[in-house]
Amino acid sequence: MNQHTQLPPIPFIDVAAQRRRLGPAIDHAVARVLAHCQFILGPEVRALEAELAKFCGARHAITCASGTDALMLALMAHGIGAGDAVFCPAFTFCATAEVAALIGAAPVFVDVEPDTFNIDPKSLAAALDTAKRLGLKPKAVIPVDLFGLSADHDAIAAVAGAAGLFVLDDAAQAFGATYKGHPLGTFGHASATSFFPAKPLGCYGDGGAVFTDDDGLAEAIASLRVHGQGSDKYDNVRIGLTSRLDTIQAAVLIEKLKIFPEEVAARDAAARRYAQGLNDLVTVPAMPDGLTSVWAQYTIRIAGGRRDKVAAALKSEGIPTAIYYPIPLHRQQAYKHFPVGAGGLAVSDRLAGEVLSLPMHAYLDEAAQACIIDAVRRALAR
Ligand SMILES: Cc1ncc(COP(=O)(O)O)c(C=O)c1O
C-alpha cells in the first residue's frame, strides 16, 4: 500500500470525508424528519425541489426515486412507446438506453466524440436515417453529459430541432455543470439527474430529479411518480409508478446543496492538477471553451493497449481506479439486438479499451494526488 509515499489509503470517491464535515447538520436534518414523520412527500421534498429549480434556473424540479426513474418518467410523460426510436450514445451507463427499452421503444445507438466522450451530433444525424429505414418513428434523443462535462447542447438542438425530436438531457453525472454560462437542467425539453451517493450531488440512498420549463410535462411527471394520480389519491388518470424521493433523502440533499458549489470548485482544482501532472503522457479530459464539468469522474485515455497494465500497477500501490465503461452498450447482451446508427460506433469501441478513471472527489488532497500522478507516470515508464 503506497510504499512510495506512506500515505493513508486513497479512496476512489471519499463519501466519508464529506460525512465527517456535514455530520451534525445532516444528523439534525434527519432528526427533524423523524420528529414530524412525514416520510413521503414531506415538507423537505417541496423545499428541495424549490432549491434545485432555483439552483439551475429551471421552472420545475420534480424529484423521484432514482436517476433511472427520472429519465423514464420524462419519456413516459412525453408519450414515448412502442415503435418509437430513442437515440442515445453507446458509450454511457446502461440506464440511458434501458429506460427507452423499458417503455417499449427502441434505443438507437449513436457514437460519441473522442475528446469529450459525449454524443456526436453528426452521428445523431446519420442515425435518424437508420431509424426511418427500419420503420421506427424518430421521437427522442437522450444526450448524456458524461463524467460531468456538458454535451454540445447547441449542436444537438440543431439536429434534434430539424427532426422534431424530444430532447431529454441525461445529466445524471453532471448536475451543477454549465454550457455557455447556463446551468444544466435548462437544456432540451427536460433534463434528468441522479442523487446516487457517488454522484457529485448524492444523497444517502437512491434518488433523482427531472427538470423542465414545460408546465404540462411537469404536471404529467408529478402525476406519474405517484401511480398516475389525478386530482386526489384514488383518482388515477395515467398508468404510473411509485417513484418518490424519500423525505429523509431530501433533508440530506438540502444540507449537501449548501456546500455543493464549493465542492464543485474543489473538484475542478483537482482536475486541473491532474491535467498539469499528466497531459504530456496521456490524453487528459478536454475542457472545451465555454463548458464546465463537475468532474463526476476524471477519465484519462491510455492508448496502445497499456491501460490495463497501468491500472494493475496502481492497484499494486493501493491506488484504486475504475473503467467506465469497459463494454459499450451495443455490445452488451441485453442491448446488442437494438439498432446502431449508420456510420457505426468506432469511437465508443475505441474508448472502451482506453479509458481509465482516477480517484476524484472534493476532498482529494494535493499530497494524495501527487502520489497518484507519480504512480501513473512510473507505470507508463516501465
Ligand atoms: C449517465 C447515467 N444515466 C443514468 C443513471 C441512473 O441513475 P440512478 O443510478 O440514480 O438510477 C446513471 C447512474 O449511474 C448514469 O451515470
Tab-separated table of C-alpha atoms and ligand atoms in Angstrom:
chain	number	residue	atom	x	y	z
A	1	MET	CA	0.000	0.000	0.000
A	2	ASN	CA	1.502	3.307	-1.102
A	3	GLN	CA	5.027	2.013	-0.437
A	4	HIS	CA	6.483	5.067	-2.148
A	5	THR	CA	4.786	7.728	-0.045
A	6	GLN	CA	3.485	6.174	3.195
A	7	LEU	CA	0.162	7.996	2.675
A	8	PRO	CA	-3.070	6.600	4.125
A	9	PRO	CA	-5.235	4.576	1.676
A	10	ILE	CA	-6.627	6.672	-1.166
A	11	PRO	CA	-10.384	6.242	-1.690
A	12	PHE	CA	-11.733	6.400	-5.254
A	13	ILE	CA	-14.646	8.568	-4.063
A	14	ASP	CA	-14.494	9.785	-0.461
A	15	VAL	CA	-18.091	9.843	0.767
A	16	ALA	CA	-16.854	9.526	4.362
A	17	ALA	CA	-14.851	12.808	4.259
A	18	GLN	CA	-17.977	14.741	3.377
A	19	ARG	CA	-19.940	12.842	6.015
A	20	ARG	CA	-17.381	13.944	8.640
A	21	ARG	CA	-17.735	17.549	7.512
A	22	LEU	CA	-21.535	17.622	7.388
A	23	GLY	CA	-22.225	15.108	10.167
A	24	PRO	CA	-24.077	17.252	12.757
A	25	ALA	CA	-26.003	19.295	10.151
A	26	ILE	CA	-27.282	16.159	8.424
A	27	ASP	CA	-28.000	14.383	11.709
A	28	HIS	CA	-30.187	17.319	12.779
A	29	ALA	CA	-31.924	17.489	9.388
A	30	VAL	CA	-32.749	13.775	9.521
A	31	ALA	CA	-33.860	14.102	13.161
A	32	ARG	CA	-36.344	16.806	12.131
A	33	VAL	CA	-37.927	14.392	9.627
A	34	LEU	CA	-38.024	11.646	12.253
A	35	ALA	CA	-39.841	14.108	14.524
A	36	HIS	CA	-42.507	15.235	12.031
A	37	CYS	CA	-42.970	11.749	10.491
A	38	GLN	CA	-43.983	12.975	7.028
A	39	PHE	CA	-41.773	10.399	5.331
A	40	ILE	CA	-43.439	10.565	1.894
A	41	LEU	CA	-43.502	13.897	0.032
A	42	GLY	CA	-42.930	15.781	3.272
A	43	PRO	CA	-42.036	19.485	3.504
A	44	GLU	CA	-38.322	18.839	2.824
A	45	VAL	CA	-39.179	17.371	-0.603
A	46	ARG	CA	-41.016	20.539	-1.643
A	47	ALA	CA	-38.246	22.719	-0.178
A	48	LEU	CA	-35.559	20.759	-2.029
A	49	GLU	CA	-37.467	20.972	-5.314
A	50	ALA	CA	-37.656	24.757	-4.942
A	51	GLU	CA	-33.922	24.930	-4.135
A	52	LEU	CA	-32.931	22.694	-7.061
A	53	ALA	CA	-35.049	24.684	-9.513
A	54	LYS	CA	-33.512	27.925	-8.238
A	55	PHE	CA	-30.002	26.462	-8.410
A	56	CYS	CA	-30.196	25.613	-12.097
A	57	GLY	CA	-32.809	28.121	-13.253
A	58	ALA	CA	-35.392	25.575	-14.392
A	59	ARG	CA	-39.093	26.379	-13.930
A	60	HIS	CA	-39.825	22.979	-12.385
A	61	ALA	CA	-37.801	20.398	-10.460
A	62	ILE	CA	-39.668	17.167	-9.740
A	63	THR	CA	-37.793	14.748	-7.512
A	64	CYS	CA	-38.202	10.977	-7.783
A	65	ALA	CA	-36.724	7.680	-6.633
A	66	SER	CA	-33.648	7.476	-8.910
A	67	GLY	CA	-31.919	8.923	-11.948
A	68	THR	CA	-33.203	5.991	-13.981
A	69	ASP	CA	-36.779	6.784	-12.986
A	70	ALA	CA	-36.185	10.470	-13.749
A	71	LEU	CA	-35.297	9.552	-17.340
A	72	MET	CA	-38.172	7.108	-17.667
A	73	LEU	CA	-40.767	9.448	-16.163
A	74	ALA	CA	-39.827	12.165	-18.663
A	75	LEU	CA	-40.111	9.766	-21.618
A	76	MET	CA	-43.428	8.438	-20.305
A	77	ALA	CA	-44.773	11.948	-19.782
A	78	HIS	CA	-43.950	12.740	-23.400
A	79	GLY	CA	-45.837	9.633	-24.522
A	80	ILE	CA	-42.887	7.665	-25.945
A	81	GLY	CA	-43.669	3.992	-26.519
A	82	ALA	CA	-43.710	1.058	-28.926
A	83	GLY	CA	-42.421	1.762	-32.434
A	84	ASP	CA	-40.540	4.888	-31.347
A	85	ALA	CA	-36.800	5.386	-31.753
A	86	VAL	CA	-34.915	6.970	-28.866
A	87	PHE	CA	-31.361	7.937	-29.835
A	88	CYS	CA	-28.683	7.624	-27.203
A	89	PRO	CA	-24.917	7.276	-27.040
A	90	ALA	CA	-23.451	3.768	-26.963
A	91	PHE	CA	-20.753	4.942	-24.540
A	92	THR	CA	-22.742	5.603	-21.352
A	93	PHE	CA	-24.188	3.889	-18.297
A	94	CYS	CA	-26.863	1.362	-19.268
A	95	ALA	CA	-29.743	3.342	-17.708
A	96	THR	CA	-29.683	5.830	-20.606
A	97	ALA	CA	-30.818	3.135	-23.062
A	98	GLU	CA	-32.608	0.958	-20.531
A	99	VAL	CA	-35.392	3.485	-19.967
A	100	ALA	CA	-36.284	3.539	-23.666
A	101	ALA	CA	-36.435	-0.263	-23.822
A	102	LEU	CA	-38.444	-0.466	-20.577
A	103	ILE	CA	-41.291	1.549	-22.069
A	104	GLY	CA	-41.284	-0.450	-25.298
A	105	ALA	CA	-39.341	1.956	-27.515
A	106	ALA	CA	-36.106	1.099	-29.348
A	107	PRO	CA	-32.844	2.673	-28.231
A	108	VAL	CA	-30.829	3.517	-31.360
A	109	PHE	CA	-27.120	3.780	-30.658
A	110	VAL	CA	-25.145	6.831	-31.682
A	111	ASP	CA	-21.381	7.366	-31.493
A	112	VAL	CA	-19.571	9.860	-29.278
A	113	GLU	CA	-16.754	12.347	-29.758
A	114	PRO	CA	-13.328	11.091	-28.679
A	115	ASP	CA	-12.248	14.235	-26.842
A	116	THR	CA	-15.404	14.922	-24.772
A	117	PHE	CA	-16.901	11.369	-24.605
A	118	ASN	CA	-20.256	13.000	-25.456
A	119	ILE	CA	-22.735	12.328	-28.265
A	120	ASP	CA	-21.534	13.257	-31.742
A	121	PRO	CA	-24.203	15.389	-33.490
A	122	LYS	CA	-23.072	14.098	-36.922
A	123	SER	CA	-23.575	10.533	-35.763
A	124	LEU	CA	-27.034	11.511	-34.480
A	125	ALA	CA	-27.957	12.883	-37.908
A	126	ALA	CA	-26.847	9.621	-39.554
A	127	ALA	CA	-28.793	7.523	-37.040
A	128	LEU	CA	-32.041	9.341	-37.891
A	129	ASP	CA	-31.918	7.796	-41.366
A	130	THR	CA	-31.159	4.367	-39.929
A	131	ALA	CA	-34.216	4.507	-37.675
A	132	LYS	CA	-36.511	5.576	-40.512
A	133	ARG	CA	-35.170	2.805	-42.767
A	134	LEU	CA	-36.024	0.313	-40.028
A	135	GLY	CA	-39.592	1.616	-39.822
A	136	LEU	CA	-39.123	3.288	-36.434
A	137	LYS	CA	-40.504	6.737	-35.638
A	138	PRO	CA	-37.658	9.072	-34.541
A	139	LYS	CA	-39.065	10.575	-31.346
A	140	ALA	CA	-36.414	11.476	-28.795
A	141	VAL	CA	-32.716	11.870	-28.159
A	142	ILE	CA	-31.006	11.448	-24.796
A	143	PRO	CA	-27.666	13.238	-24.859
A	144	VAL	CA	-25.543	12.394	-21.823
A	145	ASP	CA	-23.224	14.858	-20.072
A	146	LEU	CA	-20.716	12.113	-19.422
A	147	PHE	CA	-18.312	12.199	-16.495
A	148	GLY	CA	-19.750	15.604	-15.522
A	149	LEU	CA	-18.982	17.535	-18.729
A	150	SER	CA	-21.811	19.202	-20.598
A	151	ALA	CA	-22.608	17.804	-24.033
A	152	ASP	CA	-22.658	20.191	-27.014
A	153	HIS	CA	-26.265	21.244	-26.479
A	154	ASP	CA	-26.485	23.812	-29.298
A	155	ALA	CA	-25.265	21.323	-31.901
A	156	ILE	CA	-27.635	18.651	-30.564
A	157	ALA	CA	-30.564	21.093	-30.571
A	158	ALA	CA	-29.878	21.943	-34.224
A	159	VAL	CA	-30.119	18.294	-35.355
A	160	ALA	CA	-32.941	17.415	-32.952
A	161	GLY	CA	-34.952	20.527	-33.764
A	162	ALA	CA	-34.859	19.824	-37.511
A	163	ALA	CA	-36.057	16.257	-36.877
A	164	GLY	CA	-38.721	17.234	-34.320
A	165	LEU	CA	-37.095	15.177	-31.550
A	166	PHE	CA	-37.885	15.477	-27.864
A	167	VAL	CA	-34.548	16.240	-26.152
A	168	LEU	CA	-34.068	14.683	-22.728
A	169	ASP	CA	-30.689	15.582	-21.246
A	170	ASP	CA	-29.194	12.803	-19.109
A	171	ALA	CA	-27.359	14.964	-16.579
A	172	ALA	CA	-27.162	12.107	-14.048
A	173	GLN	CA	-23.427	12.726	-13.696
A	174	ALA	CA	-23.426	16.446	-14.350
A	175	PHE	CA	-25.865	18.449	-12.224
A	176	GLY	CA	-24.028	21.694	-11.455
A	177	ALA	CA	-22.124	21.858	-14.761
A	178	THR	CA	-22.710	24.643	-17.271
A	179	TYR	CA	-22.920	25.086	-21.036
A	180	LYS	CA	-22.067	28.544	-22.390
A	181	GLY	CA	-22.751	30.045	-18.974
A	182	HIS	CA	-26.099	28.321	-18.405
A	183	PRO	CA	-26.521	25.541	-15.834
A	184	LEU	CA	-27.546	22.068	-16.964
A	185	GLY	CA	-31.176	21.386	-16.176
A	186	THR	CA	-32.217	24.078	-18.636
A	187	PHE	CA	-31.312	22.389	-21.948
A	188	GLY	CA	-33.653	20.408	-24.158
A	189	HIS	CA	-37.283	19.789	-23.205
A	190	ALA	CA	-36.360	18.103	-19.933
A	191	SER	CA	-33.261	17.013	-18.007
A	192	ALA	CA	-32.745	14.223	-15.534
A	193	THR	CA	-30.236	13.839	-12.746
A	194	SER	CA	-29.272	11.197	-10.196
A	195	PHE	CA	-28.583	11.566	-6.485
A	196	PHE	CA	-26.886	8.154	-6.200
A	197	PRO	CA	-24.356	8.544	-3.336
A	198	ALA	CA	-21.293	8.533	-5.615
A	199	LYS	CA	-22.631	11.342	-7.813
A	200	PRO	CA	-21.243	14.872	-7.322
A	201	LEU	CA	-24.524	15.761	-5.564
A	202	GLY	CA	-25.500	12.468	-3.964
A	203	CYS	CA	-27.848	11.534	-1.132
A	204	TYR	CA	-27.646	8.597	1.311
A	205	GLY	CA	-29.537	6.161	-0.907
A	206	ASP	CA	-31.210	6.322	-4.306
A	207	GLY	CA	-32.773	9.473	-5.661
A	208	GLY	CA	-33.232	11.559	-8.771
A	209	ALA	CA	-34.948	14.581	-10.284
A	210	VAL	CA	-36.393	15.834	-13.556
A	211	PHE	CA	-36.101	19.476	-14.604
A	212	THR	CA	-38.276	21.176	-17.185
A	213	ASP	CA	-39.739	24.542	-18.142
A	214	ASP	CA	-42.820	22.865	-19.616
A	215	ASP	CA	-45.802	23.128	-17.233
A	216	GLY	CA	-47.733	20.268	-18.875
A	217	LEU	CA	-44.745	17.930	-18.798
A	218	ALA	CA	-44.053	18.805	-15.141
A	219	GLU	CA	-47.640	18.067	-14.191
A	220	ALA	CA	-47.578	14.709	-16.001
A	221	ILE	CA	-44.284	13.724	-14.317
A	222	ALA	CA	-45.605	14.674	-10.869
A	223	SER	CA	-48.666	12.519	-11.545
A	224	LEU	CA	-46.689	9.582	-12.976
A	225	ARG	CA	-44.400	9.381	-9.926
A	226	VAL	CA	-47.482	8.684	-7.783
A	227	HIS	CA	-49.248	5.966	-9.809
A	228	GLY	CA	-50.547	8.446	-12.367
A	229	GLN	CA	-52.765	10.122	-9.812
A	230	GLY	CA	-55.196	12.863	-10.784
A	231	SER	CA	-56.960	15.312	-8.512
A	232	ASP	CA	-56.667	13.063	-5.458
A	233	LYS	CA	-55.040	9.876	-4.264
A	234	TYR	CA	-57.698	7.499	-5.584
A	235	ASP	CA	-58.218	9.236	-8.916
A	236	ASN	CA	-55.948	7.517	-11.470
A	237	VAL	CA	-55.631	9.306	-14.780
A	238	ARG	CA	-52.492	7.558	-16.077
A	239	ILE	CA	-50.592	4.319	-15.624
A	240	GLY	CA	-47.699	5.351	-13.422
A	241	LEU	CA	-45.302	4.032	-10.816
A	242	THR	CA	-44.161	4.584	-7.226
A	243	SER	CA	-41.187	6.865	-7.628
A	244	ARG	CA	-40.917	9.466	-4.922
A	245	LEU	CA	-37.763	10.786	-3.288
A	246	ASP	CA	-37.899	9.919	0.434
A	247	THR	CA	-38.291	12.937	2.704
A	248	ILE	CA	-35.179	11.842	4.623
A	249	GLN	CA	-33.133	11.917	1.399
A	250	ALA	CA	-34.476	15.380	0.588
A	251	ALA	CA	-33.373	16.565	4.048
A	252	VAL	CA	-29.875	15.190	3.381
A	253	LEU	CA	-29.716	16.856	-0.037
A	254	ILE	CA	-30.777	20.263	1.311
A	255	GLU	CA	-27.709	20.228	3.573
A	256	LYS	CA	-25.409	18.971	0.830
A	257	LEU	CA	-26.619	21.556	-1.685
A	258	LYS	CA	-25.359	24.309	0.661
A	259	ILE	CA	-21.732	23.257	0.146
A	260	PHE	CA	-22.123	21.931	-3.399
A	261	PRO	CA	-20.657	24.957	-5.275
A	262	GLU	CA	-17.599	24.844	-3.006
A	263	GLU	CA	-17.227	21.111	-3.643
A	264	VAL	CA	-17.507	21.586	-7.405
A	265	ALA	CA	-14.728	24.191	-7.221
A	266	ALA	CA	-12.552	21.729	-5.264
A	267	ARG	CA	-13.166	19.024	-7.890
A	268	ASP	CA	-12.253	21.478	-10.613
A	269	ALA	CA	-8.992	22.367	-8.835
A	270	ALA	CA	-8.181	18.644	-8.554
A	271	ALA	CA	-8.924	18.138	-12.265
A	272	ARG	CA	-6.543	20.951	-13.160
A	273	ARG	CA	-3.795	19.411	-11.020
A	274	TYR	CA	-4.283	16.070	-12.772
A	275	ALA	CA	-4.136	17.750	-16.188
A	276	GLN	CA	-0.938	19.554	-15.292
A	277	GLY	CA	0.677	16.394	-13.974
A	278	LEU	CA	-0.313	14.049	-16.775
A	279	ASN	CA	-1.061	15.849	-20.018
A	280	ASP	CA	2.358	15.222	-21.539
A	281	LEU	CA	1.947	11.441	-21.184
A	282	VAL	CA	-1.744	10.524	-21.587
A	283	THR	CA	-4.848	12.064	-23.127
A	284	VAL	CA	-6.428	14.084	-20.339
A	285	PRO	CA	-10.124	15.092	-20.488
A	286	ALA	CA	-10.973	18.006	-22.762
A	287	MET	CA	-12.075	21.279	-21.193
A	288	PRO	CA	-13.816	22.935	-24.160
A	289	ASP	CA	-14.197	26.716	-24.057
A	290	GLY	CA	-17.497	27.809	-22.564
A	291	LEU	CA	-18.235	24.436	-20.940
A	292	THR	CA	-17.679	23.416	-17.334
A	293	SER	CA	-17.596	19.977	-15.752
A	294	VAL	CA	-18.439	18.841	-12.221
A	295	TRP	CA	-15.907	16.027	-12.674
A	296	ALA	CA	-18.069	13.072	-11.683
A	297	GLN	CA	-15.086	11.115	-12.987
A	298	TYR	CA	-11.595	12.129	-14.026
A	299	THR	CA	-11.050	9.894	-17.020
A	300	ILE	CA	-7.777	9.720	-18.892
A	301	ARG	CA	-7.134	7.780	-22.105
A	302	ILE	CA	-4.156	5.480	-22.432
A	303	ALA	CA	-3.687	4.183	-25.956
A	304	GLY	CA	-1.590	1.314	-27.271
A	305	GLY	CA	-3.044	-1.444	-25.083
A	306	ARG	CA	-1.262	-0.137	-21.966
A	307	ARG	CA	-4.381	0.838	-19.965
A	308	ASP	CA	-4.765	-2.425	-18.052
A	309	LYS	CA	-1.070	-2.506	-17.185
A	310	VAL	CA	-1.317	0.979	-15.667
A	311	ALA	CA	-4.476	0.043	-13.718
A	312	ALA	CA	-2.731	-3.064	-12.336
A	313	ALA	CA	0.369	-1.078	-11.351
A	314	LEU	CA	-1.751	1.493	-9.495
A	315	LYS	CA	-3.699	-1.243	-7.748
A	316	SER	CA	-0.447	-2.803	-6.523
A	317	GLU	CA	0.317	0.539	-4.836
A	318	GLY	CA	-3.125	0.749	-3.214
A	319	ILE	CA	-4.467	3.323	-5.684
A	320	PRO	CA	-7.983	2.476	-6.880
A	321	THR	CA	-9.073	3.139	-10.473
A	322	ALA	CA	-12.195	2.246	-12.462
A	323	ILE	CA	-13.091	1.649	-16.071
A	324	TYR	CA	-16.217	3.485	-17.176
A	325	TYR	CA	-17.231	1.770	-19.460
A	326	PRO	CA	-15.447	-1.431	-20.449
A	327	ILE	CA	-18.213	-2.661	-22.791
A	328	PRO	CA	-20.214	-0.151	-24.831
A	329	LEU	CA	-23.958	-0.736	-24.801
A	330	HIS	CA	-24.265	-2.062	-28.361
A	331	ARG	CA	-22.009	-4.982	-27.302
A	332	GLN	CA	-23.943	-5.828	-24.120
A	333	GLN	CA	-26.064	-8.974	-24.175
A	334	ALA	CA	-29.206	-7.046	-23.211
A	335	TYR	CA	-28.765	-4.363	-25.882
A	336	LYS	CA	-26.955	-5.890	-28.837
A	337	HIS	CA	-30.169	-6.519	-30.793
A	338	PHE	CA	-31.045	-2.798	-30.857
A	339	PRO	CA	-30.148	-0.701	-33.914
A	340	VAL	CA	-26.819	1.024	-34.456
A	341	GLY	CA	-26.824	4.279	-36.400
A	342	ALA	CA	-25.252	4.404	-39.867
A	343	GLY	CA	-21.604	5.272	-39.543
A	344	GLY	CA	-21.054	2.795	-36.715
A	345	LEU	CA	-19.655	3.186	-33.249
A	346	ALA	CA	-15.906	3.109	-33.783
A	347	VAL	CA	-15.158	5.801	-31.194
A	348	SER	CA	-17.249	4.085	-28.491
A	349	ASP	CA	-15.415	0.831	-29.180
A	350	ARG	CA	-12.032	2.516	-29.029
A	351	LEU	CA	-12.764	4.418	-25.813
A	352	ALA	CA	-13.841	1.224	-24.049
A	353	GLY	CA	-10.274	-0.061	-24.476
A	354	GLU	CA	-8.510	3.166	-23.469
A	355	VAL	CA	-10.361	4.885	-20.614
A	356	LEU	CA	-9.192	4.834	-17.025
A	357	SER	CA	-10.832	6.862	-14.259
A	358	LEU	CA	-8.637	8.076	-11.404
A	359	PRO	CA	-9.706	8.891	-7.839
A	360	MET	CA	-11.788	12.082	-7.883
A	361	HIS	CA	-13.709	13.860	-5.147
A	362	ALA	CA	-13.861	17.227	-3.435
A	363	TYR	CA	-11.607	16.113	-0.574
A	364	LEU	CA	-8.683	14.801	-2.646
A	365	ASP	CA	-5.675	16.490	-1.094
A	366	GLU	CA	-2.633	17.576	-3.059
A	367	ALA	CA	-0.290	15.054	-1.415
A	368	ALA	CA	-2.520	12.115	-2.330
A	369	GLN	CA	-2.930	13.451	-5.824
A	370	ALA	CA	0.824	13.902	-6.280
A	371	CYS	CA	1.221	10.264	-5.287
A	372	ILE	CA	-1.392	9.168	-7.886
A	373	ILE	CA	0.215	11.258	-10.631
A	374	ASP	CA	3.638	9.887	-9.762
A	375	ALA	CA	2.330	6.305	-9.828
A	376	VAL	CA	0.741	6.790	-13.272
A	377	ARG	CA	3.961	8.272	-14.621
A	378	ARG	CA	6.077	5.439	-13.251
A	379	ALA	CA	3.665	2.805	-14.591
A	380	LEU	CA	3.869	4.316	-18.066
A	381	ALA	CA	7.662	4.474	-17.939
A	382	ARG	CA	8.001	0.745	-17.198
B	1	LIG	C1	-25.347	8.533	-17.296
B	1	LIG	C2	-26.267	7.952	-16.270
B	1	LIG	N1	-27.577	7.909	-16.522
B	1	LIG	C3	-28.448	7.405	-15.628
B	1	LIG	C4	-28.031	6.929	-14.408
B	1	LIG	C5	-29.021	6.312	-13.486
B	1	LIG	O1	-29.079	6.911	-12.225
B	1	LIG	P1	-29.538	6.059	-10.946
B	1	LIG	O2	-28.430	5.145	-10.582
B	1	LIG	O3	-29.810	7.098	-9.914
B	1	LIG	O4	-30.770	5.322	-11.329
B	1	LIG	C6	-26.673	6.963	-14.089
B	1	LIG	C7	-26.192	6.431	-12.807
B	1	LIG	O5	-25.093	5.970	-12.639
B	1	LIG	C8	-25.764	7.486	-15.047
B	1	LIG	O6	-24.443	7.533	-14.795
